[in-house]
């Protein structure tokens, strides 16, 4: 079985619809066909300041959402990044192999640091793609299911795997991004030129899966479309409507042409009203299941402990080989 590895940040509490459609949904499918490792990346979360109590609580909430989304601890390895110290250890090694200029070209960093201002930007935010390299290479992952925003980081990971392998001998599996075209990028409902993100300019364009369902329904109903009236998929000229069709299609399994036919001659209002209902039907059981896991923290923590143990077995082996190849004197 080919191996997959992916992670999600616990920073916002609730996952948003982009996280789910762009990443987590694929994670659930891939656990059937792949040897799957999924983690809540708390080390990445502290690249921006976090309140300790909130971080701890949000980490459990993230894990509960992953289980609610359908991850099965019997069929995949689900863990918390900081429970496996090898991430930070291999991260350092990768820091030393990455060029400063190379890291400076990462557009996610440029975007995020521009939003925050240079004075408030940590060195950790700058090197977070390098920690991500370690995350992936530790597990010898063949594929990395992510949204389009992560493609550049996977490319950098490939460069580093190749660099290490050619300098020190074959050590790391070459990973490939696994990005589904249809849901690679879910856009902000108020600004369909921007990706839906937890750091969105306005909360009105962001669907948080754990919000009251009626709040999400309202956001769908007030989504930005265009002055035209035709319900047709055209990402270039009709980004708002196209985004709604993508979401609708993925949540229901109806194809885009089927939806275009269903709404032929109808107004945007009809599409939005129906999608709002689809959204409520999706988030309501999702919230309930998440709450069930949160109501039983002992079971949740036991699942995570078992996951960390399975993850560490793999990570420790890769780190030991890496240290040996680098020429570190073994501890006796
Ligand atoms: P931030 O904007 O602070 O980076 P985020 O919303 O991207 O947060 P992450 O935890 O960084 O959340 O991302 C988790 C996964 O969700 C990643 O695989 C990422 O590619 C994917 N993802 C995030 N936003 C979207 C989106 N709008 N459309 C599709 N996939 C997305
Ligand atoms: Mg992100």
XYZ file of C-alpha atoms and ligand atoms in Angstrom:
364
model
C 0.000 0.000 0.000
C 1.365 3.401 -0.914
C 1.714 5.756 2.004
C 0.069 9.165 2.459
C 0.790 11.851 5.031
C -1.031 15.087 5.695
C -1.677 17.578 8.468
C -4.058 20.298 9.529
C -3.580 23.196 11.915
C -5.631 23.357 15.126
C -5.536 27.138 15.249
C -9.087 28.232 14.519
C -11.059 25.707 16.519
C -13.450 24.950 13.706
C -12.298 23.659 10.334
C -13.624 25.672 7.436
C -15.272 24.351 4.320
C -12.052 24.770 2.285
C -10.138 22.564 4.717
C -12.809 19.921 4.483
C -13.384 19.896 0.710
C -9.763 20.553 -0.248
C -8.098 18.183 2.189
C -9.934 16.250 4.900
C -12.489 14.734 2.540
C -9.650 13.188 0.534
C -8.007 11.930 3.728
C -11.125 9.931 4.527
C -11.201 8.348 1.073
C -7.475 7.566 1.034
C -7.502 5.596 4.287
C -9.236 2.809 2.321
C -6.525 2.439 -0.296
C -3.395 3.784 1.392
C -1.294 3.420 4.502
C -2.424 6.774 5.843
C -0.820 9.053 8.461
C -2.756 12.164 9.479
C -1.846 14.665 12.131
C -2.932 17.811 13.887
C 0.041 20.118 13.397
C 0.353 21.992 16.662
C 4.040 22.772 16.023
C 2.927 24.686 12.950
C 0.230 26.450 14.950
C 2.768 28.263 17.135
C 4.317 30.012 14.122
C 1.820 32.681 15.167
C 1.094 33.468 18.841
C -1.357 31.072 20.523
C -3.099 31.237 23.856
C -1.982 28.015 25.661
C -5.410 27.025 26.991
C -7.003 27.665 23.609
C -4.326 25.754 21.750
C -4.832 22.724 23.981
C -8.585 22.840 23.558
C -8.403 23.514 19.810
C -6.075 20.560 19.346
C -8.698 18.210 20.823
C -11.398 19.927 18.753
C -9.343 19.382 15.586
C -8.856 15.689 16.348
C -12.567 15.303 17.154
C -13.471 16.896 13.808
C -11.188 14.530 11.931
C -12.919 11.570 13.556
C -16.324 13.150 12.906
C -15.359 13.575 9.253
C -14.832 9.833 9.020
C -11.228 9.042 9.891
C -11.130 5.622 11.495
C -8.244 4.999 13.897
C -8.381 1.326 12.907
C -7.705 2.211 9.293
C -5.320 5.144 9.576
C -2.781 6.584 11.994
C -4.125 9.754 13.598
C -1.838 11.702 15.922
C -0.721 15.062 17.271
C 2.498 16.386 15.743
C 4.142 17.384 19.046
C 3.658 13.838 20.361
C 6.307 12.720 17.883
C 9.519 14.630 18.708
C 11.203 13.433 15.508
C 9.354 16.171 13.570
C 11.336 18.896 15.279
C 14.524 16.849 15.065
C 14.364 16.188 11.340
C 13.089 19.730 10.897
C 16.430 21.056 12.107
C 18.323 18.869 9.670
C 16.165 20.128 6.806
C 16.709 23.729 7.917
C 20.397 23.202 7.434
C 19.953 21.820 3.934
C 17.581 24.505 2.656
C 18.906 27.656 1.035
C 17.804 30.979 2.468
C 16.871 32.199 -1.004
C 14.959 29.013 -1.675
C 12.894 29.457 1.492
C 12.370 33.147 0.676
C 10.527 32.232 -2.495
C 7.612 30.597 -0.680
C 4.532 32.617 -1.568
C 2.492 31.495 1.464
C 5.084 33.138 3.676
C 5.065 36.301 1.625
C 1.270 36.505 1.832
C 1.025 35.734 5.527
C 3.910 37.930 6.639
C 2.610 40.811 4.530
C -0.736 40.508 6.343
C 0.937 40.455 9.769
C 3.683 42.992 9.252
C 7.406 42.176 9.484
C 7.723 43.031 13.173
C 5.099 40.508 14.165
C 6.358 37.746 11.884
C 8.335 34.947 13.543
C 11.305 33.095 12.079
C 9.164 29.992 12.680
C 6.623 31.211 10.140
C 9.475 31.647 7.678
C 10.788 28.122 8.213
C 7.450 26.372 8.558
C 7.633 24.893 5.024
C 10.901 23.289 6.113
C 9.247 21.669 9.115
C 6.646 20.482 6.652
C 9.402 18.857 4.608
C 10.414 16.911 7.700
C 6.765 15.990 8.381
C 6.463 14.374 4.979
C 9.894 12.770 4.647
C 9.805 11.210 8.134
C 7.027 8.890 6.990
C 8.486 8.134 3.563
C 5.179 9.317 2.125
C 4.435 8.673 -1.538
C 1.557 11.128 -1.685
C 0.498 14.229 0.192
C -3.208 15.127 -0.068
C -3.492 18.931 0.222
C -5.148 21.945 -1.336
C -3.560 23.875 -4.186
C -2.049 26.442 -1.763
C 0.404 23.767 -0.610
C 1.743 22.740 -4.024
C 4.859 24.905 -3.801
C 5.762 23.403 -0.421
C 5.510 19.877 -1.809
C 7.799 20.931 -4.676
C 10.337 22.172 -2.142
C 10.014 18.878 -0.275
C 10.865 17.001 -3.471
C 13.923 19.215 -4.034
C 15.155 18.517 -0.518
C 14.531 14.766 -0.723
C 16.571 14.665 -3.883
C 19.310 16.848 -2.420
C 19.684 14.678 0.663
C 19.525 11.437 -1.315
C 22.203 12.521 -3.760
C 24.532 13.853 -1.049
C 24.141 11.131 1.548
C 22.677 8.147 -0.282
C 19.120 7.016 -0.862
C 17.199 7.801 2.306
C 13.878 9.461 1.494
C 10.943 8.473 -0.674
C 10.088 11.074 -3.313
C 6.627 12.440 -2.417
C 4.041 13.743 -4.881
C 1.206 16.176 -4.235
C -2.270 14.652 -4.351
C -4.537 17.509 -5.339
C -8.020 16.953 -6.750
C -8.670 19.499 -9.464
C -12.329 20.142 -8.621
C -11.813 21.035 -4.969
C -8.181 22.187 -5.042
C -9.239 25.680 -4.090
C -12.497 26.673 -2.447
C -12.976 30.425 -2.576
C -14.195 32.978 -0.076
C -17.966 33.447 -0.454
C -17.623 37.241 -0.309
C -14.440 37.527 -2.362
C -14.267 34.691 -4.894
C -10.793 35.819 -5.985
C -9.338 34.801 -2.578
C -9.070 31.293 -1.154
C -11.349 30.541 1.758
C -9.043 30.897 4.747
C -9.373 31.173 8.484
C -7.501 34.448 8.243
C -10.072 35.849 5.782
C -10.626 39.589 5.620
C -14.252 39.194 6.699
C -15.926 36.234 8.484
C -18.904 36.541 6.129
C -17.150 34.649 3.361
C -15.884 31.849 5.602
C -17.967 28.743 6.390
C -16.894 27.319 9.746
C -18.144 23.772 10.066
C -18.785 24.104 13.793
C -20.817 27.307 13.588
C -24.565 27.194 14.184
C -25.975 25.696 10.958
C -28.233 28.694 10.462
C -25.215 31.010 10.472
C -23.670 29.009 7.633
C -26.983 28.927 5.765
C -27.124 32.695 5.964
C -23.585 33.054 4.635
C -24.456 30.861 1.658
C -27.573 32.894 0.946
C -25.589 36.133 0.944
C -22.691 34.806 -1.152
C -21.408 37.158 -3.846
C -22.344 36.101 -7.381
C -22.451 38.524 -10.327
C -24.828 40.826 -12.205
C -25.527 38.219 -14.849
C -28.339 35.745 -14.078
C -27.245 32.533 -15.755
C -26.262 29.589 -13.534
C -23.290 28.191 -15.395
C -19.810 27.009 -14.383
C -17.202 29.463 -15.682
C -14.374 29.939 -13.197
C -12.837 32.845 -15.177
C -15.877 35.019 -15.692
C -18.269 33.759 -13.020
C -16.048 32.843 -10.056
C -18.734 33.309 -7.387
C -21.342 31.109 -9.053
C -18.705 28.553 -10.049
C -17.507 28.283 -6.453
C -21.074 27.649 -5.282
C -21.513 24.973 -7.954
C -18.275 23.268 -6.894
C -19.380 23.204 -3.272
C -22.869 22.021 -4.162
C -21.547 19.312 -6.450
C -19.026 17.962 -3.945
C -21.470 17.884 -1.054
C -24.253 16.157 -2.998
C -22.438 14.039 -5.599
C -24.451 15.720 -8.387
C -22.206 16.651 -11.305
C -21.795 20.271 -12.433
C -23.661 19.630 -15.746
C -26.489 18.047 -13.775
C -26.666 21.121 -11.575
C -26.540 23.483 -14.560
C -29.489 21.613 -16.013
C -31.392 21.588 -12.731
C -31.072 25.376 -12.457
C -31.601 26.266 -16.099
C -33.772 29.349 -16.287
C -33.751 29.765 -12.504
C -32.423 32.654 -10.454
C -29.331 32.719 -8.238
C -31.651 32.897 -5.235
C -32.983 29.404 -5.946
C -29.467 27.976 -6.158
C -28.415 29.640 -2.928
C -31.538 28.594 -1.024
C -31.019 24.967 -2.025
C -27.289 25.049 -1.307
C -28.000 26.570 2.099
C -30.173 23.542 2.842
C -27.475 21.163 1.579
C -25.015 22.943 3.852
C -27.259 22.612 6.908
C -27.752 18.904 6.179
C -23.999 18.479 6.032
C -22.876 20.515 9.042
C -25.604 19.441 11.473
C -24.534 15.774 11.865
C -20.869 16.819 11.579
C -21.222 19.108 14.591
C -23.103 16.485 16.559
C -20.470 13.824 15.938
C -17.668 16.236 16.830
C -19.412 17.048 20.103
C -19.765 13.348 20.931
C -16.000 12.889 20.681
C -15.410 16.017 22.749
C -17.759 14.778 25.449
C -15.485 11.774 25.964
C -11.955 13.199 26.199
C -10.508 10.000 27.678
C -11.424 7.955 24.639
C -10.178 10.720 22.367
C -6.834 10.964 24.167
C -6.453 7.178 24.077
C -6.963 7.185 20.297
C -4.314 9.897 19.974
C -1.872 8.065 22.241
C -2.159 4.947 20.129
C -1.722 6.987 16.969
C 1.409 8.665 18.315
C 2.889 5.312 19.178
C 2.338 3.986 15.647
C 3.693 7.195 14.131
C 6.788 7.219 16.328
C 7.762 3.733 15.261
C 8.053 4.910 11.663
C 9.487 8.348 12.423
C 12.199 7.034 14.756
C 13.467 4.655 12.109
C 13.759 7.388 9.476
C 15.452 9.770 11.900
C 17.981 7.126 12.979
C 18.943 6.461 9.356
C 19.180 10.189 8.667
C 21.433 10.843 11.671
C 23.630 7.947 10.677
C 23.950 9.172 7.077
C 24.818 12.660 8.307
C 27.683 11.269 10.358
C 26.338 11.927 13.853
C 28.175 9.869 16.456
C 25.670 7.384 17.877
C 24.868 7.717 21.616
C 26.090 4.640 23.457
P -4.156 29.442 6.849
O -4.924 30.281 5.878
O -3.876 30.100 8.175
O -2.936 28.764 6.259
P -5.775 27.274 6.220
O -7.169 27.705 6.136
O -4.968 27.146 4.958
O -5.095 28.242 7.222
P -4.434 24.874 7.077
O -4.512 24.119 8.352
O -3.191 25.633 6.744
O -5.675 25.881 7.023
O -4.745 23.886 5.875
C -5.207 22.550 6.024
C -5.483 21.965 4.647
O -6.597 22.630 4.050
C -4.312 22.123 3.670
O -4.175 20.903 2.944
C -4.756 23.206 2.754
O -4.198 23.077 1.453
C -6.262 22.987 2.715
N -6.983 24.213 2.394
C -6.972 25.357 3.117
N -7.752 26.279 2.549
C -8.283 25.710 1.424
C -9.179 26.170 0.417
N -9.685 27.393 0.449
N -9.512 25.327 -0.583
C -8.997 24.074 -0.626
N -8.148 23.582 0.300
C -7.788 24.382 1.314
Mg -2.722 26.952 5.179
